[in-house]
Short mmCIF file of C-alpha atoms in Angstrom, two decimals:
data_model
loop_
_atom_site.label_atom_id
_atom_site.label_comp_id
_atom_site.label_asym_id
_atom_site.label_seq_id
_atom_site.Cartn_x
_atom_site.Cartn_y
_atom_site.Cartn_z
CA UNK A 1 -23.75 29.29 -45.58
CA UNK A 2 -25.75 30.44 -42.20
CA UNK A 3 -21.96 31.00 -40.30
CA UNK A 4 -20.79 32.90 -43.82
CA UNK A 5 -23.61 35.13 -43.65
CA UNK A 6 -24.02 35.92 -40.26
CA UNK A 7 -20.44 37.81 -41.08
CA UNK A 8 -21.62 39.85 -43.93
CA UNK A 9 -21.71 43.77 -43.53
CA UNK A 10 -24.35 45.75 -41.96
CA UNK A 11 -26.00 46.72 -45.50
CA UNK A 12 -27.23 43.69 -46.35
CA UNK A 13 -30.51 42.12 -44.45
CA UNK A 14 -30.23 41.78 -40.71
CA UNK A 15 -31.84 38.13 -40.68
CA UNK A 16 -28.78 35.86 -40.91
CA UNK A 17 -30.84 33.71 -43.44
CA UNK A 18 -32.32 36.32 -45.99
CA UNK A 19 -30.10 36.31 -48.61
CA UNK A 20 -29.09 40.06 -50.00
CA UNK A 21 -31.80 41.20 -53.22
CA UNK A 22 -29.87 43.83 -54.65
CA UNK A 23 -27.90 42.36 -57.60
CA UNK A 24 -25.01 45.39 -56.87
CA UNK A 25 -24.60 43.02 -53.43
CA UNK A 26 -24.67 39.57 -55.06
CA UNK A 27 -20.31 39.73 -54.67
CA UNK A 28 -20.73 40.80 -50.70
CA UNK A 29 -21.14 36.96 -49.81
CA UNK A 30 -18.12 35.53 -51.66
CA UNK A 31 -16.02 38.78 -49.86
CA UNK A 32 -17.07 37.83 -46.81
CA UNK A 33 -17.09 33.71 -47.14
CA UNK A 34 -13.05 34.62 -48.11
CA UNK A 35 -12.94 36.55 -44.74
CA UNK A 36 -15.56 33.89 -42.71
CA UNK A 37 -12.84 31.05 -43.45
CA UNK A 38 -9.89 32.70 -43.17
CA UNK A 39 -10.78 33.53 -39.72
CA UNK A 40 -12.25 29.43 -39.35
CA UNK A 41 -8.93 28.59 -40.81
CA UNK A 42 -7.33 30.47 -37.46
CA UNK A 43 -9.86 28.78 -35.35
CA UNK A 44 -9.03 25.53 -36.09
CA UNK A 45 -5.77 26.12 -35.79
CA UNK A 46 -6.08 27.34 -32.14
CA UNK A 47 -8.66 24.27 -31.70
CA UNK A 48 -5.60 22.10 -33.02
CA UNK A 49 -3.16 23.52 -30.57
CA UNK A 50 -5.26 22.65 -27.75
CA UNK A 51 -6.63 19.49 -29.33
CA UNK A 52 -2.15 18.88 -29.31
CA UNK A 53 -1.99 20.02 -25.72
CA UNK A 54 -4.79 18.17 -24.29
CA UNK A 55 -3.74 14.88 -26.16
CA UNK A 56 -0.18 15.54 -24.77
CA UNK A 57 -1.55 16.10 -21.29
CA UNK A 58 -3.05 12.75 -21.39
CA UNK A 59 0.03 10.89 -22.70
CA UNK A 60 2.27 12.44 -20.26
CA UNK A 61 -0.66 10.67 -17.86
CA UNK A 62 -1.14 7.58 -18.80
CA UNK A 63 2.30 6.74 -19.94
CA UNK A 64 4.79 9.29 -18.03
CA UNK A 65 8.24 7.40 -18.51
CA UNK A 66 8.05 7.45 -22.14
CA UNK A 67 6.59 10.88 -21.68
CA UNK A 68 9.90 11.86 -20.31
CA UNK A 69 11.95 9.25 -22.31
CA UNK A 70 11.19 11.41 -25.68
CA UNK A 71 12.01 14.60 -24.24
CA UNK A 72 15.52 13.08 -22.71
CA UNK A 73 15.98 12.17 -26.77
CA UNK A 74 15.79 15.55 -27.85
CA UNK A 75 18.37 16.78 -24.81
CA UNK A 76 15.92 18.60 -23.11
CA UNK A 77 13.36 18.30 -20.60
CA UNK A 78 9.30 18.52 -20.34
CA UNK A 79 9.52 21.87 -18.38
CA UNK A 80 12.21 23.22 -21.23
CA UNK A 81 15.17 22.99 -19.56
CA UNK A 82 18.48 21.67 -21.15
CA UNK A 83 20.04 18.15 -20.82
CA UNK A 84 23.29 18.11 -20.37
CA UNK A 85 24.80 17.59 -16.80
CA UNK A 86 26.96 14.93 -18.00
CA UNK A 87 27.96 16.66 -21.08
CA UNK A 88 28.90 19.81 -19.42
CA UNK A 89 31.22 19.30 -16.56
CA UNK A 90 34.15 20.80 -17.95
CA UNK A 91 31.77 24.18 -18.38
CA UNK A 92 29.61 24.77 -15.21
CA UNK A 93 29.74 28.69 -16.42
CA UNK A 94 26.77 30.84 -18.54
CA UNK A 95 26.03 27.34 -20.30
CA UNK A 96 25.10 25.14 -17.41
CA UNK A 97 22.39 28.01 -16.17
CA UNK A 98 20.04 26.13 -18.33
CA UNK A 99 19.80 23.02 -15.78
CA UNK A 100 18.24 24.50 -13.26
CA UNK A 101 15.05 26.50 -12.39
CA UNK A 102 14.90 30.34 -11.22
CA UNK A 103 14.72 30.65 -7.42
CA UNK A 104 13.85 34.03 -5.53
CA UNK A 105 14.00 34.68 -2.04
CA UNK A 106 11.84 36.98 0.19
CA UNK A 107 12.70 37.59 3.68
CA UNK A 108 11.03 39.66 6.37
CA UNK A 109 7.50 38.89 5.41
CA UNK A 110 5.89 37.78 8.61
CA UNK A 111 6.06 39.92 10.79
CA UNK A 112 4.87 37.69 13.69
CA UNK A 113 7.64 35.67 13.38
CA UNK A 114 11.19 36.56 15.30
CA UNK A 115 12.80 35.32 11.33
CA UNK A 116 10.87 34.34 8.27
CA UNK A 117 11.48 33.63 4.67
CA UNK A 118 9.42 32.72 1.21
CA UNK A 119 11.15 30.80 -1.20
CA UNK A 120 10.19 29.91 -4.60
CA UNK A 121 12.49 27.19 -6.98
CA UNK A 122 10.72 27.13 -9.66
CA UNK A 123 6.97 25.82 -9.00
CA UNK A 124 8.21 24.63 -5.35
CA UNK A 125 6.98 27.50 -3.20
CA UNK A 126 8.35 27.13 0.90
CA UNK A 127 7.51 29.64 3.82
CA UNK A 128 9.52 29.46 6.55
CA UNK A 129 8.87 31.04 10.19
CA UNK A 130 11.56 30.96 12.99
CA UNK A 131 9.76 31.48 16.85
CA UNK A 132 11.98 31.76 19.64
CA UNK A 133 10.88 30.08 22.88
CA UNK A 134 13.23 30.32 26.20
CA UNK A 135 13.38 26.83 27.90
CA UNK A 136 15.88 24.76 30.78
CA UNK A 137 18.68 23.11 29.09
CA UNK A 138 19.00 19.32 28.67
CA UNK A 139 20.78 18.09 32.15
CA UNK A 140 23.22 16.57 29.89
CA UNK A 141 24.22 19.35 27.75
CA UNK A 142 23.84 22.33 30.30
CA UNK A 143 25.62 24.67 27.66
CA UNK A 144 23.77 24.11 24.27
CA UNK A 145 20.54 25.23 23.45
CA UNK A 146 18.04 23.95 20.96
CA UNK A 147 17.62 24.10 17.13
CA UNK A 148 14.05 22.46 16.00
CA UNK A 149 13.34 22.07 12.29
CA UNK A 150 10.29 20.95 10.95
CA UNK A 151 8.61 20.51 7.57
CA UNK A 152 5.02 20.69 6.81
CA UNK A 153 3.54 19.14 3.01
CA UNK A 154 -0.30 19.67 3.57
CA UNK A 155 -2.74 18.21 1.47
CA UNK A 156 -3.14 22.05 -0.27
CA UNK A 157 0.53 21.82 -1.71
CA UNK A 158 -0.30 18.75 -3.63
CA UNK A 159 -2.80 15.64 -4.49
CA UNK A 160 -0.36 13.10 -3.51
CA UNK A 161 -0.77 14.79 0.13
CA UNK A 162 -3.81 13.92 2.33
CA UNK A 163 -4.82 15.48 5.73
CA UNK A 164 -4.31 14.08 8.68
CA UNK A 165 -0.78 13.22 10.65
CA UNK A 166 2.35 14.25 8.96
CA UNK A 167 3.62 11.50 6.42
CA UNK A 168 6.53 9.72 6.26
CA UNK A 169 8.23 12.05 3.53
CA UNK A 170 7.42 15.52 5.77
CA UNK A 171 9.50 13.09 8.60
CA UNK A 172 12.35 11.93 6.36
CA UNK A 173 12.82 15.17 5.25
CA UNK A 174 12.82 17.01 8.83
CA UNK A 175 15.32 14.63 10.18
CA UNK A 176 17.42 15.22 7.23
CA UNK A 177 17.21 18.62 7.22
CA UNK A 178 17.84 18.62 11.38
CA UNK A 179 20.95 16.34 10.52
CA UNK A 180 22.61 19.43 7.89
CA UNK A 181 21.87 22.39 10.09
CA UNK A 182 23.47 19.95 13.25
CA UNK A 183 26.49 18.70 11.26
CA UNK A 184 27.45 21.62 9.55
CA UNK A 185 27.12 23.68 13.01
CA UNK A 186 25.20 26.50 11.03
CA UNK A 187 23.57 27.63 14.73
CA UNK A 188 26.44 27.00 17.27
CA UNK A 189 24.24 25.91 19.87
CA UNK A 190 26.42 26.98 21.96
CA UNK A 191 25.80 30.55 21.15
CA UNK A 192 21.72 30.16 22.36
CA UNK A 193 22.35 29.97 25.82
CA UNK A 194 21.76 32.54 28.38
CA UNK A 195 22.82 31.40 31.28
CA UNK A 196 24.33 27.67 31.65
CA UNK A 197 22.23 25.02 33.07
CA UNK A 198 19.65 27.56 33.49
CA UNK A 199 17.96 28.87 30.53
CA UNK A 200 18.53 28.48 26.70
CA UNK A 201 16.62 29.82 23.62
CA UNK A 202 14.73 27.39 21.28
CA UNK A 203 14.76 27.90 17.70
CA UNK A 204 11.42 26.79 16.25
CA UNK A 205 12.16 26.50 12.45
CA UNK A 206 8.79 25.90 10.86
CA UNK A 207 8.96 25.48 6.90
CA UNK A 208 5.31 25.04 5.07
CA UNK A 209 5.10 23.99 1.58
CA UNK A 210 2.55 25.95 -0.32
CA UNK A 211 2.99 24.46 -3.71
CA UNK A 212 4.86 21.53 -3.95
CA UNK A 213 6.84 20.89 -8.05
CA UNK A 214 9.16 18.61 -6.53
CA UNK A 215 13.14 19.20 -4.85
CA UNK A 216 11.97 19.84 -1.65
CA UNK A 217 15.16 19.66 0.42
CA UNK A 218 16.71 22.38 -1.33
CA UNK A 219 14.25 24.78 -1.13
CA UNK A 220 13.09 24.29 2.33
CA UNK A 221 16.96 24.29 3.52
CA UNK A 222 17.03 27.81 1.67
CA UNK A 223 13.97 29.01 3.38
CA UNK A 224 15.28 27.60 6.60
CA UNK A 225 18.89 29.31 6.41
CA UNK A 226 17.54 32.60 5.00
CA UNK A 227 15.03 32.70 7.99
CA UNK A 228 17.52 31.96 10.80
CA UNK A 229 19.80 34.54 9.31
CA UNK A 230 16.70 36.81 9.48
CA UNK A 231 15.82 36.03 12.91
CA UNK A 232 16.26 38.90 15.58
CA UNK A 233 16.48 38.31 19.36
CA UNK A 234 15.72 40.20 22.21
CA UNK A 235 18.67 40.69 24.51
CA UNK A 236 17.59 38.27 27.52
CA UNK A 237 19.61 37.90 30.90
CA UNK A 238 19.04 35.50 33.88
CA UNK A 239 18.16 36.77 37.23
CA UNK A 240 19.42 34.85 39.94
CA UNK A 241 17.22 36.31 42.98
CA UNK A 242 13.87 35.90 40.65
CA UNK A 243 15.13 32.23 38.56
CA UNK A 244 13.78 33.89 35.83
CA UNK A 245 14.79 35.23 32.72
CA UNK A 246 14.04 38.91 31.54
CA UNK A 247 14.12 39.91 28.13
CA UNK A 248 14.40 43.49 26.74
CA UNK A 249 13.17 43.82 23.55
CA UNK A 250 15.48 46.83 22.31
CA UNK A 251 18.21 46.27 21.19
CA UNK A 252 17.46 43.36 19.48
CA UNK A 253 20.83 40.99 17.94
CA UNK A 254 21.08 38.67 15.28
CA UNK A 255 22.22 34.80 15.62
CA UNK A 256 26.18 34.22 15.07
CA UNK A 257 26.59 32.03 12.29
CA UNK A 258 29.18 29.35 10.31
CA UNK A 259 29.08 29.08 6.88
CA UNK A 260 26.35 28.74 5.23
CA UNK A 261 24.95 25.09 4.31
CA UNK A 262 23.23 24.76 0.77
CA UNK A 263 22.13 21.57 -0.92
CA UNK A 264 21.64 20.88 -4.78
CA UNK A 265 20.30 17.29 -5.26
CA UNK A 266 19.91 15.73 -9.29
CA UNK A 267 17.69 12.82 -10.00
CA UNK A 268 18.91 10.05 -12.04
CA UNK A 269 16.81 8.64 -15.09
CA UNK A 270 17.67 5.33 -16.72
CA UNK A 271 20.87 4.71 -15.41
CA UNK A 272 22.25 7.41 -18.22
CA UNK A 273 20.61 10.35 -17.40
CA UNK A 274 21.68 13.30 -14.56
CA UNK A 275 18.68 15.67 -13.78
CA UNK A 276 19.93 18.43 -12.21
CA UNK A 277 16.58 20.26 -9.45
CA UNK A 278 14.12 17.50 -10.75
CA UNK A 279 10.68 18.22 -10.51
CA UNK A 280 7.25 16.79 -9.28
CA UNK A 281 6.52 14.76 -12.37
CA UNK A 282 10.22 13.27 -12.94
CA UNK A 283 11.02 12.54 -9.01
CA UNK A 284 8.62 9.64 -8.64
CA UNK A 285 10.04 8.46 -12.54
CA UNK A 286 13.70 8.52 -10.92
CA UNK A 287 16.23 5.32 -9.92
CA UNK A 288 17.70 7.20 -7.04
CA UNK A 289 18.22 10.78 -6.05
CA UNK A 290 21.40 12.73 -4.83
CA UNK A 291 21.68 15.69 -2.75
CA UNK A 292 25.53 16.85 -1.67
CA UNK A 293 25.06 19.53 1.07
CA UNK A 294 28.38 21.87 0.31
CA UNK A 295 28.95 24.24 3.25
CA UNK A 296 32.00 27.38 3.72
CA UNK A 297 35.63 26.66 5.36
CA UNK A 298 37.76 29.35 5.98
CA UNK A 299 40.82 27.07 4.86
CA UNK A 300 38.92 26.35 1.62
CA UNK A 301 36.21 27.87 -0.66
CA UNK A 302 33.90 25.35 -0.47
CA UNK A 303 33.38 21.77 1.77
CA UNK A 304 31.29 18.71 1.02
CA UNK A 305 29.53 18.10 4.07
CA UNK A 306 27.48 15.36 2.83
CA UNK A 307 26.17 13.07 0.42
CA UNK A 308 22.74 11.75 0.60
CA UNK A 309 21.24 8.96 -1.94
CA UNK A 310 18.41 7.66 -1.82
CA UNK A 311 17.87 4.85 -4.09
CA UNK A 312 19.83 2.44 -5.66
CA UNK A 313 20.47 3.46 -9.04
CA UNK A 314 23.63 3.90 -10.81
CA UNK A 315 24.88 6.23 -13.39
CA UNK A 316 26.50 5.00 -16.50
CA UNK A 317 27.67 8.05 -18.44
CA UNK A 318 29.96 7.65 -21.75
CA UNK A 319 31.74 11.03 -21.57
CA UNK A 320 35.15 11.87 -21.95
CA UNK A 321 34.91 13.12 -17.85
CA UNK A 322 34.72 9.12 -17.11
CA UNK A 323 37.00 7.77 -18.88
CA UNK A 324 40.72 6.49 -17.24
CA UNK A 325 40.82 5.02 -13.27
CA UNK A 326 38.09 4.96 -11.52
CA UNK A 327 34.35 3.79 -11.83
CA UNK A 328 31.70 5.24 -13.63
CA UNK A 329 29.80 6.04 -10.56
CA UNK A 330 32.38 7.56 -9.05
CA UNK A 331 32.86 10.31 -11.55
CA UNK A 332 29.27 10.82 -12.28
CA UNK A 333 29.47 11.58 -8.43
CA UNK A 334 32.38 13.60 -8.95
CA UNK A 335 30.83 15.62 -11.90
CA UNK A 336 27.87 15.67 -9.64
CA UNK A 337 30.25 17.81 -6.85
CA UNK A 338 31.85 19.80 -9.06
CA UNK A 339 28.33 21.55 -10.67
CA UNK A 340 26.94 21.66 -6.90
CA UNK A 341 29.73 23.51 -5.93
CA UNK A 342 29.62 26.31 -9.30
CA UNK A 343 25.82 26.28 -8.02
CA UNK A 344 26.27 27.03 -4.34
CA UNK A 345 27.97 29.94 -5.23
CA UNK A 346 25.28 31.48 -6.94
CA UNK A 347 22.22 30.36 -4.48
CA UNK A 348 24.92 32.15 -1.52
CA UNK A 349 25.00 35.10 -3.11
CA UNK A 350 21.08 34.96 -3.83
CA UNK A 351 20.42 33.95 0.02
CA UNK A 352 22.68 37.13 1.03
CA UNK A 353 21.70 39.72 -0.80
CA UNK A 354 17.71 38.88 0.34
CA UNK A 355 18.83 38.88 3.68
CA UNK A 356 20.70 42.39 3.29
CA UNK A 357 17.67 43.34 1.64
CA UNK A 358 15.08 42.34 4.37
CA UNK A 359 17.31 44.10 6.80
CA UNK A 360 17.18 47.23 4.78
CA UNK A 361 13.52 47.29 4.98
CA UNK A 362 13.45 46.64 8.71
CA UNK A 363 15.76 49.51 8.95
CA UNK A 364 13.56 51.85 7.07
CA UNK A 365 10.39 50.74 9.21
#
């Protein structure tokens, strides 16, 4: 009874083992033994809760696909979002905004930088930083100028990153993200040059991940457009009698733009299961991810630009959405369009209205 007494009020003895002499205090020890294991009865509670977490953390270790298999049982996933991609695709409205994770933008914050942006989805965490360099055309293309992404994963974003060279994902993913802002034309390269076959500007479009939770692509191409759409050039002009170009910094113009390329990529689990923004722990669980790039045509609300898969797996969805001509795959594709399209809408508006807002505080300064 040393932890019941040890409790007890300040009129009975101060040594935690002298029991109380007074007969008047003989009840004081069952008072406070009532109180003493109420209060051990909370403990162990809060010990169980962690003992649960700790014992969960170490299952969702050791054995992560049926870590993730129970979860997809219960329709929802580890990180508590809903399940139900395939089960919602006649309703991509207020219902479907449980699929994917919050993303904020934040442009404006280096101010080093001719364009920056910070974007968070979710855990993923991207900083991008646009430097303008003036260089000679290519021979062959005396009227375009140059658009450079690159992507950075460090070994501080995440363990499965070491230091050293960039790896093969950072590569994959900067030639894939070169290949949507060349396709879809966001930069007309066209509109960098400042005098033909003589000099051009060159976009350097450098995205760092700081904390890498997994759908990469899309958050990098958010930080990437945001930042270009940021990025503020000096008005430069080509003198003939020096071959050299002179910039003035004031006024300084903004790039001219078309559209306005998003991605939104979904994993797929199992052959049955659409993950819509998947994260670090489910990507490496996943048969084959998708990521349709939907961009702006001023014929139609929104165009599919592309498609990329990587992967081989298949989706086999029993849903009322697959049933009559055509194959399975092809509507879980199609399903796969229609919610990417409901969700560009949303991240445009989100990527605007942080660009209007970074130009409101340059405006101020």
């Amino acid at each position: 009874m040393a932890a019941t007494t040890a409790f007890a009020p300040s009129s009975a003895s101060s040594h935690p083992h002298t029991q109380p002499q007074n007969p008047t205090h003989q009840r004081a020890p069952a008072t406070v033994q009532s109180s003493s294991d109420s209060g051990m009865g909370t403990g162990r509670a809060g010990e169980g809760d962690a003992s649960s977490a700790f014992k969960a953390a170490i299952f969702q270790r050791l054995h992560p696909r049926v870590y993730l298999e129970r979860f997809l049982a219960e329709d929802v996933r580890p990180d508590g979002r809903l399940l139900g991609i395939e089960s919602k695709v006649n309703d991509v409205g207020d219902e479907s905004s449980g699929i994917w994770r919050d993303v904020s933008i934040n442009v404006g914050s280096i101010n080093t930088a001719d364009g920056s942006a910070l974007v968070r989805m979710g855990g993923t965490t991207i900083v991008c930083g646009v430097k303008a360099e003036i260089a000679e055309p290519d021979l062959e293309k005396p009227d375009e100028g140059f658009l450079v992404p690159n992507v950075d994963l460090p070994a501080m974003c995440h363990p499965r990153f070491k230091p050293g060279p960039p790896s093969d994902e950072a590569q994959v993913l900067s030639e894939r993200l070169f290949e949507t802002l060349t396709s879809s034309n966001f930069v007309a390269p066209q509109s960098l040059v400042i005098q033909s076959g003589k000099a051009v500007w060159t976009l350097y479009v450098d995205a760092t991940c700081i904390n890498y939770d997994g759908n990469v692509f899309d958050a990098a191409l958010i930080a990437m457009v945001s930042a270009l759409m940021n990025t503020r050039l000096p008005k430069a002009e080509y003198d003939e009698d020096l071959r050299q170009t002179i910039c003035h910094h004031e006024p300084k113009a903004s790039l001219t733009f078309n559209g306005l390329p998003l991605s939104t990529s979904f994993g797929v689990f199992d052959s049955k299961h659409v993950l819509a923004d998947p994260t670090a722990f489910e990507e490496p669980l996943l048969d084959s991810t998708i990521s349709i790039i939907i961009g702006e045509n001023p014929a139609m609300e929104d165009e599919v630009l592309n498609v990329i898969q990587q992967g081989i797996g298949t989706v086999n969805l029993t849903s009322a959405t697959t049933s009559g001509s055509g194959s399975v795959a092809d509507s879980a594709l199609s399903a796969c369009v229609n919610v990417a399209k409901h969700r560009r809408v949303e991240l445009a508006k989100n990527v605007r209205e942080a660009v209007k807002r970074g130009e409101g505080r340059d405006s101020s300064a």
